[in-house]
Tab-separated table of C-alpha atoms and ligand atoms in Angstrom:
chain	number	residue	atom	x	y	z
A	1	UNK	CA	-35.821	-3.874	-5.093
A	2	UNK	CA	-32.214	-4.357	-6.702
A	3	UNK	CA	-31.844	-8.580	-6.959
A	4	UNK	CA	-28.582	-9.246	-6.387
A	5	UNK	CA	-26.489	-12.719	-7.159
A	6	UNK	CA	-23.009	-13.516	-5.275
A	7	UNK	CA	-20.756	-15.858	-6.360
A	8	UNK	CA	-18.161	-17.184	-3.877
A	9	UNK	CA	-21.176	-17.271	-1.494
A	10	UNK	CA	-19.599	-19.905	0.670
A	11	UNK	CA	-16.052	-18.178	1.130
A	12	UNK	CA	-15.206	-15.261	3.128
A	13	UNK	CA	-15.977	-12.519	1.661
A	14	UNK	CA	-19.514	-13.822	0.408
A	15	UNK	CA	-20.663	-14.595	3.190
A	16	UNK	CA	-19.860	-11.130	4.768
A	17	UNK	CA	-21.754	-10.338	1.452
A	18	UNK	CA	-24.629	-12.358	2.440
A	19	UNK	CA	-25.075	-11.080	5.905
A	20	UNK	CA	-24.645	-7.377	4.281
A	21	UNK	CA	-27.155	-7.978	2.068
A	22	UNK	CA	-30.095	-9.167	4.760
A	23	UNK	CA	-29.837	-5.855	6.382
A	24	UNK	CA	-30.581	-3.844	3.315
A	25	UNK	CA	-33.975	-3.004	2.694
A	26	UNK	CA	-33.404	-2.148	-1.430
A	27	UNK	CA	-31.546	-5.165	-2.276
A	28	UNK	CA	-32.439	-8.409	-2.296
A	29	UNK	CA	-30.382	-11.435	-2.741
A	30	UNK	CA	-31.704	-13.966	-4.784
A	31	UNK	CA	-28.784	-16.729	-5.750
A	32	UNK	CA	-25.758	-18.064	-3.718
A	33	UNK	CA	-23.824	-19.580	-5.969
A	34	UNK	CA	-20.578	-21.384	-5.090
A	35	UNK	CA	-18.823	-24.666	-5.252
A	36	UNK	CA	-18.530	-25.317	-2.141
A	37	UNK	CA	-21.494	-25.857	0.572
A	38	UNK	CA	-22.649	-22.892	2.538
A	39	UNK	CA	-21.357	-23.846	6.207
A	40	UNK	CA	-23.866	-21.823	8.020
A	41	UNK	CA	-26.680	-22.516	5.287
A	42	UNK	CA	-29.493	-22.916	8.124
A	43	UNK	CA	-28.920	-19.134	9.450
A	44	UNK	CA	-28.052	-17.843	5.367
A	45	UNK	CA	-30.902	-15.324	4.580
A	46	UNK	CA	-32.891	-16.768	1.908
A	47	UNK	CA	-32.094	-17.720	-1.607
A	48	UNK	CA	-31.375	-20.399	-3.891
A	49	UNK	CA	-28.065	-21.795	-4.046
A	50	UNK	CA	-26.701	-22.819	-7.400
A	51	UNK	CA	-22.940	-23.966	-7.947
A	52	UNK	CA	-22.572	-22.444	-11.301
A	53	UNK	CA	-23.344	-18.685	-12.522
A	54	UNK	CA	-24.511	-19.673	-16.282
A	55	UNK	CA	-26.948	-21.860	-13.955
A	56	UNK	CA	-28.179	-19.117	-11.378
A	57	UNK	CA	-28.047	-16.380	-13.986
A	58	UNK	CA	-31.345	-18.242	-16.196
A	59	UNK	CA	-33.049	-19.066	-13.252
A	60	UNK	CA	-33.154	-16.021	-11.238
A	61	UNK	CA	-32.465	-13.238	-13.386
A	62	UNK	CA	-30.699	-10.856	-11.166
A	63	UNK	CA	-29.973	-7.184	-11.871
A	64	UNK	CA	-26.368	-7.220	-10.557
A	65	UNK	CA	-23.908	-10.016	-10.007
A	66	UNK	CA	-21.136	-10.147	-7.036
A	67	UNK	CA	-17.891	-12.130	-7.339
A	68	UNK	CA	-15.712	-12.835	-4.906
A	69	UNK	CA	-14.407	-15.959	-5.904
A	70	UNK	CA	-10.920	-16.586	-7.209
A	71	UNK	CA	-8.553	-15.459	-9.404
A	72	UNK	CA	-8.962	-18.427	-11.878
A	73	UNK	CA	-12.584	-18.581	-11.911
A	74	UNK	CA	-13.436	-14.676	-12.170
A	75	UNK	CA	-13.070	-14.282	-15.394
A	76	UNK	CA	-15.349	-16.951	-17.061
A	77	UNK	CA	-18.230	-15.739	-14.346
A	78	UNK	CA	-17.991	-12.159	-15.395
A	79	UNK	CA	-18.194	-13.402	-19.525
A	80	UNK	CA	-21.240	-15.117	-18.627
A	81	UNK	CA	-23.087	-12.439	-16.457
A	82	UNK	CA	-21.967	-9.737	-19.178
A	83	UNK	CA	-23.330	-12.112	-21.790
A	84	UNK	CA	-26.739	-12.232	-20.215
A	85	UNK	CA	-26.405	-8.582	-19.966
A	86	UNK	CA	-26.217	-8.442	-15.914
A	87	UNK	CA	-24.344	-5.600	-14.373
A	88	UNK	CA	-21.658	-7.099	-12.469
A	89	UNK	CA	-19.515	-5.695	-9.188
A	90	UNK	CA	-16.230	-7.440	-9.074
A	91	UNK	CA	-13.837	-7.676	-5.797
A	92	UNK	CA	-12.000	-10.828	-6.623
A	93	UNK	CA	-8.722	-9.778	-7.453
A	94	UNK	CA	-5.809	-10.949	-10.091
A	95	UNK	CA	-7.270	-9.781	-13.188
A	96	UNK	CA	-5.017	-8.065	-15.305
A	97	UNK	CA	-4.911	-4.986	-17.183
A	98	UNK	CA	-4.943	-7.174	-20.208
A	99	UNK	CA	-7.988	-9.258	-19.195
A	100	UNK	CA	-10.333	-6.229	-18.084
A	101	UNK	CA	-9.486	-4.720	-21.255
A	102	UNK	CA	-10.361	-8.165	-23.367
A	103	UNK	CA	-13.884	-8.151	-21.100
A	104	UNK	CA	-14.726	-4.307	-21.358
A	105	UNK	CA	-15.026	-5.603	-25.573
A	106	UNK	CA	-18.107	-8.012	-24.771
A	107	UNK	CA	-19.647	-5.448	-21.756
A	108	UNK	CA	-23.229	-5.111	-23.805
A	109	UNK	CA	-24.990	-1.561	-24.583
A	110	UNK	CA	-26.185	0.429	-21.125
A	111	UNK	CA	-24.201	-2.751	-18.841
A	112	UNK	CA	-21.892	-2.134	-16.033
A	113	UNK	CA	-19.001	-3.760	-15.424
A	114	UNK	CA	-17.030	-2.271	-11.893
A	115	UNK	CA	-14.042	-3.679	-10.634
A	116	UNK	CA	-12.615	-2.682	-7.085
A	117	UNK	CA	-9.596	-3.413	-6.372
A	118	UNK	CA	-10.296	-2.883	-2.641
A	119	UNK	CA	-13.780	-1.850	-1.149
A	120	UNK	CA	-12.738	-0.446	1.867
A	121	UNK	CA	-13.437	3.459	2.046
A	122	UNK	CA	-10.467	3.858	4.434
A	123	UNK	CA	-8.635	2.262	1.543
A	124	UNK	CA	-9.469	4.250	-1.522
A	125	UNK	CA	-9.089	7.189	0.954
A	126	UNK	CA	-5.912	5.532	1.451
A	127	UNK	CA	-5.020	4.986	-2.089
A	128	UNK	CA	-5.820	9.041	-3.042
A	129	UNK	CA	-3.444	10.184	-0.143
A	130	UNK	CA	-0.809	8.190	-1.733
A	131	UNK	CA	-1.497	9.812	-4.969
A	132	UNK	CA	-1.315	13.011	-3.446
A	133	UNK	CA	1.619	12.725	-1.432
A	134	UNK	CA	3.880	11.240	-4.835
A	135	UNK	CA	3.180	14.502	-5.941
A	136	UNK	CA	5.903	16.216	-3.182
A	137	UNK	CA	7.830	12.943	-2.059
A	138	UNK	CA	8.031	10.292	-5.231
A	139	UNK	CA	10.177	7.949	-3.436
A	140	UNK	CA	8.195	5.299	-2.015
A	141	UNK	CA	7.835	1.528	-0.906
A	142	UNK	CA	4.478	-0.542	-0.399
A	143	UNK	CA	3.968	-3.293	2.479
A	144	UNK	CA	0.901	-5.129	2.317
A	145	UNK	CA	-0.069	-7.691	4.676
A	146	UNK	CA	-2.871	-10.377	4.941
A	147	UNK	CA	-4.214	-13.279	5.974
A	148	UNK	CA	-2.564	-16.632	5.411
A	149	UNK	CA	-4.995	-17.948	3.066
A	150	UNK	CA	-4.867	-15.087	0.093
A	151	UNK	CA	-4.113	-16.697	-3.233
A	152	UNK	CA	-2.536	-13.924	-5.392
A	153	UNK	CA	0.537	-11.940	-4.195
A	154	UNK	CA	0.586	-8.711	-4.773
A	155	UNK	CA	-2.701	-7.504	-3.582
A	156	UNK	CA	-4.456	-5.985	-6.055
A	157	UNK	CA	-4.688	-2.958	-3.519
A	158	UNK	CA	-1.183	-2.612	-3.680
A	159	UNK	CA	-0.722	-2.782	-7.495
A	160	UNK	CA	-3.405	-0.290	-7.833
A	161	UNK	CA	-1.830	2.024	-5.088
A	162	UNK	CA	1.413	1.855	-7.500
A	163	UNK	CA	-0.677	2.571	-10.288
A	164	UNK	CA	-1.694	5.568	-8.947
A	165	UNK	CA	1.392	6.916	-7.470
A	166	UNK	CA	3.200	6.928	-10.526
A	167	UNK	CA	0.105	8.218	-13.029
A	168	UNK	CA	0.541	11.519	-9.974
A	169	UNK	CA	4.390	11.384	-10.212
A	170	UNK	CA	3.725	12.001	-13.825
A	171	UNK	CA	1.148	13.990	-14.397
A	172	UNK	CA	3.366	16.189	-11.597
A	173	UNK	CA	6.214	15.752	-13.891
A	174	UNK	CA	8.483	14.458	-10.326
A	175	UNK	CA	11.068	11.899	-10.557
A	176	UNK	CA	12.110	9.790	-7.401
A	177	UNK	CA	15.652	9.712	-6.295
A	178	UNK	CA	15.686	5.811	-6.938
A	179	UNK	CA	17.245	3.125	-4.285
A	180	UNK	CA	19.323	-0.470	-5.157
A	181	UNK	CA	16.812	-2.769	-6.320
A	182	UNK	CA	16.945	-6.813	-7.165
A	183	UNK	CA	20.856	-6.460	-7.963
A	184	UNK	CA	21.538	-5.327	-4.293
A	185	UNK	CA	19.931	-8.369	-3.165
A	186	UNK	CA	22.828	-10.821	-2.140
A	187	UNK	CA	22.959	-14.672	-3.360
A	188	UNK	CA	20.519	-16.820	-0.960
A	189	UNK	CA	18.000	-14.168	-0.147
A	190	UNK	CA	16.706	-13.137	-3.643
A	191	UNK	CA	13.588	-11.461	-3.433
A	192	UNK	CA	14.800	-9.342	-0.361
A	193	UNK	CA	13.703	-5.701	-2.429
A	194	UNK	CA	10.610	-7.008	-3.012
A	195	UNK	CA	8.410	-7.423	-6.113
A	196	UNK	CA	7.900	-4.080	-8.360
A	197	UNK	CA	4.379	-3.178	-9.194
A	198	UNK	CA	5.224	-0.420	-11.989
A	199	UNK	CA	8.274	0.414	-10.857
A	200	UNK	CA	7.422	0.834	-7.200
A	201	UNK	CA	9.450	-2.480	-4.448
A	202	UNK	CA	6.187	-4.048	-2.802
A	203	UNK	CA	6.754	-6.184	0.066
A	204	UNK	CA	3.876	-9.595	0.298
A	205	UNK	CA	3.579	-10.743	4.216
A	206	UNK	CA	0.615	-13.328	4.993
A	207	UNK	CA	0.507	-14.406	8.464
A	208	UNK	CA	-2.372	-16.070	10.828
A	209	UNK	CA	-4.349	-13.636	11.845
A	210	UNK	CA	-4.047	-10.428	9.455
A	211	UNK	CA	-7.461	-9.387	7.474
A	212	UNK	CA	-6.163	-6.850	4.707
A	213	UNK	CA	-3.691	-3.942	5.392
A	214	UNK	CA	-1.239	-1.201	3.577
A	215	UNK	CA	1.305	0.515	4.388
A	216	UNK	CA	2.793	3.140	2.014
A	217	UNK	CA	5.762	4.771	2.875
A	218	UNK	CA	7.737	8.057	1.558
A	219	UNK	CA	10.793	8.654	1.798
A	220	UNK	CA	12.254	12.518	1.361
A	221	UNK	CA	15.230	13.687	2.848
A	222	UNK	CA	15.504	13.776	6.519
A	223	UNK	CA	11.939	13.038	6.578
A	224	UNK	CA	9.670	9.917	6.045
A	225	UNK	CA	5.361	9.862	5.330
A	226	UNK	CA	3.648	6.810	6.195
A	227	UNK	CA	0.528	6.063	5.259
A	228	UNK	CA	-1.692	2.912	6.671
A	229	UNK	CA	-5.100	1.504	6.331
A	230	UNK	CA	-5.868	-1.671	8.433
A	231	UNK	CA	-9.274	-3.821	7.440
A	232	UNK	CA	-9.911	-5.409	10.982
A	233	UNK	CA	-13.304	-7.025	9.903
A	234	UNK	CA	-14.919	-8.097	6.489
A	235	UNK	CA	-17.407	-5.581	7.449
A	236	UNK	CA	-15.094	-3.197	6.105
A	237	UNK	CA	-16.020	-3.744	2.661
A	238	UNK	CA	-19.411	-4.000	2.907
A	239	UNK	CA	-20.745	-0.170	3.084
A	240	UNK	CA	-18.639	-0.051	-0.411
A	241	UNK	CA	-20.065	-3.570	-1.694
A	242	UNK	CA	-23.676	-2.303	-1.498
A	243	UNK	CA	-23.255	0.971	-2.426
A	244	UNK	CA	-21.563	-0.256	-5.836
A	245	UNK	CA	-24.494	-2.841	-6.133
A	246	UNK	CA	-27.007	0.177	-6.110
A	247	UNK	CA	-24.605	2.384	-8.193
A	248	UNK	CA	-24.082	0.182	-11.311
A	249	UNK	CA	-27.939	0.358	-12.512
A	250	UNK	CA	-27.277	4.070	-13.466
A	251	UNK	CA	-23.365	3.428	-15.767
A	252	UNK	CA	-22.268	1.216	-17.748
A	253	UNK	CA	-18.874	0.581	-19.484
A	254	UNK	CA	-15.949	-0.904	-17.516
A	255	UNK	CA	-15.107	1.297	-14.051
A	256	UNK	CA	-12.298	0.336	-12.187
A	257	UNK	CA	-12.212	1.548	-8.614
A	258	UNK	CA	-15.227	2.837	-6.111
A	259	UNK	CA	-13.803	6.883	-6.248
A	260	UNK	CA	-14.593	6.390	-10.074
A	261	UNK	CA	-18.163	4.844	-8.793
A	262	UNK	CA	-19.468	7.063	-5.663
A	263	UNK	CA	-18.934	10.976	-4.297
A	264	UNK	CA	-16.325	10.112	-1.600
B	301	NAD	P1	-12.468	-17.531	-0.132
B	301	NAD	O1	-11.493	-18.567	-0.642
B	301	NAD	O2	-12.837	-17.527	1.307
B	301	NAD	O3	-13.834	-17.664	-0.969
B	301	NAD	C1	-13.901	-17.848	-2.346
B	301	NAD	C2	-15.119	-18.746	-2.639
B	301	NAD	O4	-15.312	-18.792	-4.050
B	301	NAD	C3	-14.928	-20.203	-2.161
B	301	NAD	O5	-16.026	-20.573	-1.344
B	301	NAD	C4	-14.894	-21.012	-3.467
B	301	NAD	O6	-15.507	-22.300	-3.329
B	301	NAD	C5	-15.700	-20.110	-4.395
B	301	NAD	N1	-15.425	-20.290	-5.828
B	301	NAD	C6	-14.222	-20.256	-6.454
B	301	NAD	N2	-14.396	-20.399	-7.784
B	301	NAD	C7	-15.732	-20.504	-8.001
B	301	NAD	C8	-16.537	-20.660	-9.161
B	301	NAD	N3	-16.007	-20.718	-10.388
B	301	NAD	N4	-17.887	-20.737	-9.009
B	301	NAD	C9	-18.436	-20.677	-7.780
B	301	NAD	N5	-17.727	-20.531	-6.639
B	301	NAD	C10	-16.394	-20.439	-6.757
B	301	NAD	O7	-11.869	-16.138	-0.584
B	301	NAD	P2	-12.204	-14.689	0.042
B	301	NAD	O8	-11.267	-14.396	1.155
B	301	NAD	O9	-13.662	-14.576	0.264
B	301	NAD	O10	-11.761	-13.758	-1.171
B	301	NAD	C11	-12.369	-13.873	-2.455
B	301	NAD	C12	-11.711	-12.882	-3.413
B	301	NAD	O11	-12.019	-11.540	-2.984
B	301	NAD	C13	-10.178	-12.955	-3.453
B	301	NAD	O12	-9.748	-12.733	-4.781
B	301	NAD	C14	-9.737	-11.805	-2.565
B	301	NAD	O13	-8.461	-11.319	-2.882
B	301	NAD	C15	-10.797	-10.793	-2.900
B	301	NAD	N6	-11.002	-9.720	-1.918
B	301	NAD	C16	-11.303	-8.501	-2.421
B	301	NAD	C17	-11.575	-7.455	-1.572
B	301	NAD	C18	-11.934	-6.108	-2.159
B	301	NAD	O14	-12.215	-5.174	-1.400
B	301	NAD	N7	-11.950	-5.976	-3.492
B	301	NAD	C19	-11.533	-7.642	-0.191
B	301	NAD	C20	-11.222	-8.901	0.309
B	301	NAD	C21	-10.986	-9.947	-0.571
């Protein structure tokens, strides 16, 4: 049995986590930890809730520890998890390159630490097809669209999509045809182009109602490639979550991305 911790057990995404978790028969999750009170702690499966990880890491000693918190808190709970050697699987996004590269310094001998930008398969699936299509049609624009209550702007989905596209349109040695950019934009509507993630125009919508989708679209001439993934349901990520939690036992090192984790 794999004992698992989440923190951001209250929020979201852990409590998709926690539901996830009672259906698998290999994994076992031991500590809830959050700030905030569960909301539905009389159906939550079983285990002690703790509101900080140093706290829940000495008292239940779990093999791998889940975050899905925040952007400001993820870093200090990975430092302390990697410091009591813990394998950790990491979906809270906003961490920078500079930050995962500062953290993959303290990861200890034989410890994993895996970051996903996005656990969705449809989405990694999504993110390779993008990679592959920069190859032939380098010109391209990124919409990504969630729910109103996301706290970091661009997703990290979308700036590892970029990421990817141009490490393709490079190693294909491909150059796009370019397009106006921020000085197009006229006075009063700054921030019309977008943001750039490399050098790539991403376009940020939150609205009511949205889970987590991306759309990624070429541009060639007289022809256009778009590419979309839509996460309807938190259950989305969950087949990824738990495979990653039984997956990081047998690495270690810093691993960014579940294609880098799993046979897709
Ligand atoms: P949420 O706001 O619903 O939940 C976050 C929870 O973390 C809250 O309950 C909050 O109280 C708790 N929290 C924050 N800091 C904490 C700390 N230091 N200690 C303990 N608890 C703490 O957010 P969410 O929608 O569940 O998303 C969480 C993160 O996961 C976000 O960064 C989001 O972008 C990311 N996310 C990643 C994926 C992926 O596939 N990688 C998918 C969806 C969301």
């Amino acid at each position: 049995m794999i004992r698992v911790a989440v923190a951001g057990a209250a929020g979201r995404m852990g409590t998709a986590c926690r539901e996830a978790l009672a259906g698998a028969d290999d994994l076992e999750l031991v500590a809830c930890i959050d700030r905030a009170p569960m909301a539905d702690a009389d159906s939550a499966p079983e285990a002690e809730a703790f509101d900080s990880v140093a706290e829940a890491l000495v008292a239940t000693h779990p093999d791998v520890f889940v975050d899905f918190t925040a952007p400001g808190s993820v870093e200090g709970n990975i430092r302390a998890a990697l410091a009591a050697g813990v394998d950790c699987v990491v979906g809270t996004t906003g961490l920078s390159a500079a930050t995962l590269e500062a953290l993959e310094a303290e990861i200890p001998q034989g410890t994993c630490l895996f970051v996903a930008p996005n656990f969705a398969i449809g989405a990694v699936l999504l993110m390779q097809l993008a990679a592959r299509a920069a190859r032939w049609m380098p010109d391209v624009e990124i919409i990504e669209l969630h729910h109103n209550q996301k706290k970091d702007a661009p997703s990290g989905t979308a700036i590892r999509t970029a990421e990817l596209i141009v490490a393709a349109r490079a190693d294909a040695g491909v150059t796009p045809l370019g397009a106006p950019g921020a000085e197009s934009e006229i006075g009063g509507y700054e921030g019309a182009r977008g943001a750039r993630a490399e050098d790539i125009p991403v376009h940020s919508i939150r609205l009511p109602g949205l889970v987590a989708h991306e759309e990624v679209i070429f541009g060639g001439p007289g022809q256009t490639l778009t590419l979309r993934h839509d996460s309807l349901d938190r259950v989305s990520f969950m087949p990824g979550v738990l495979a990653a939690c039984r997956a990081v036992g047998q690495r270690s090192g810093l691993i960014v991305g579940l294609e880098n984790l799993i046979e897709l």
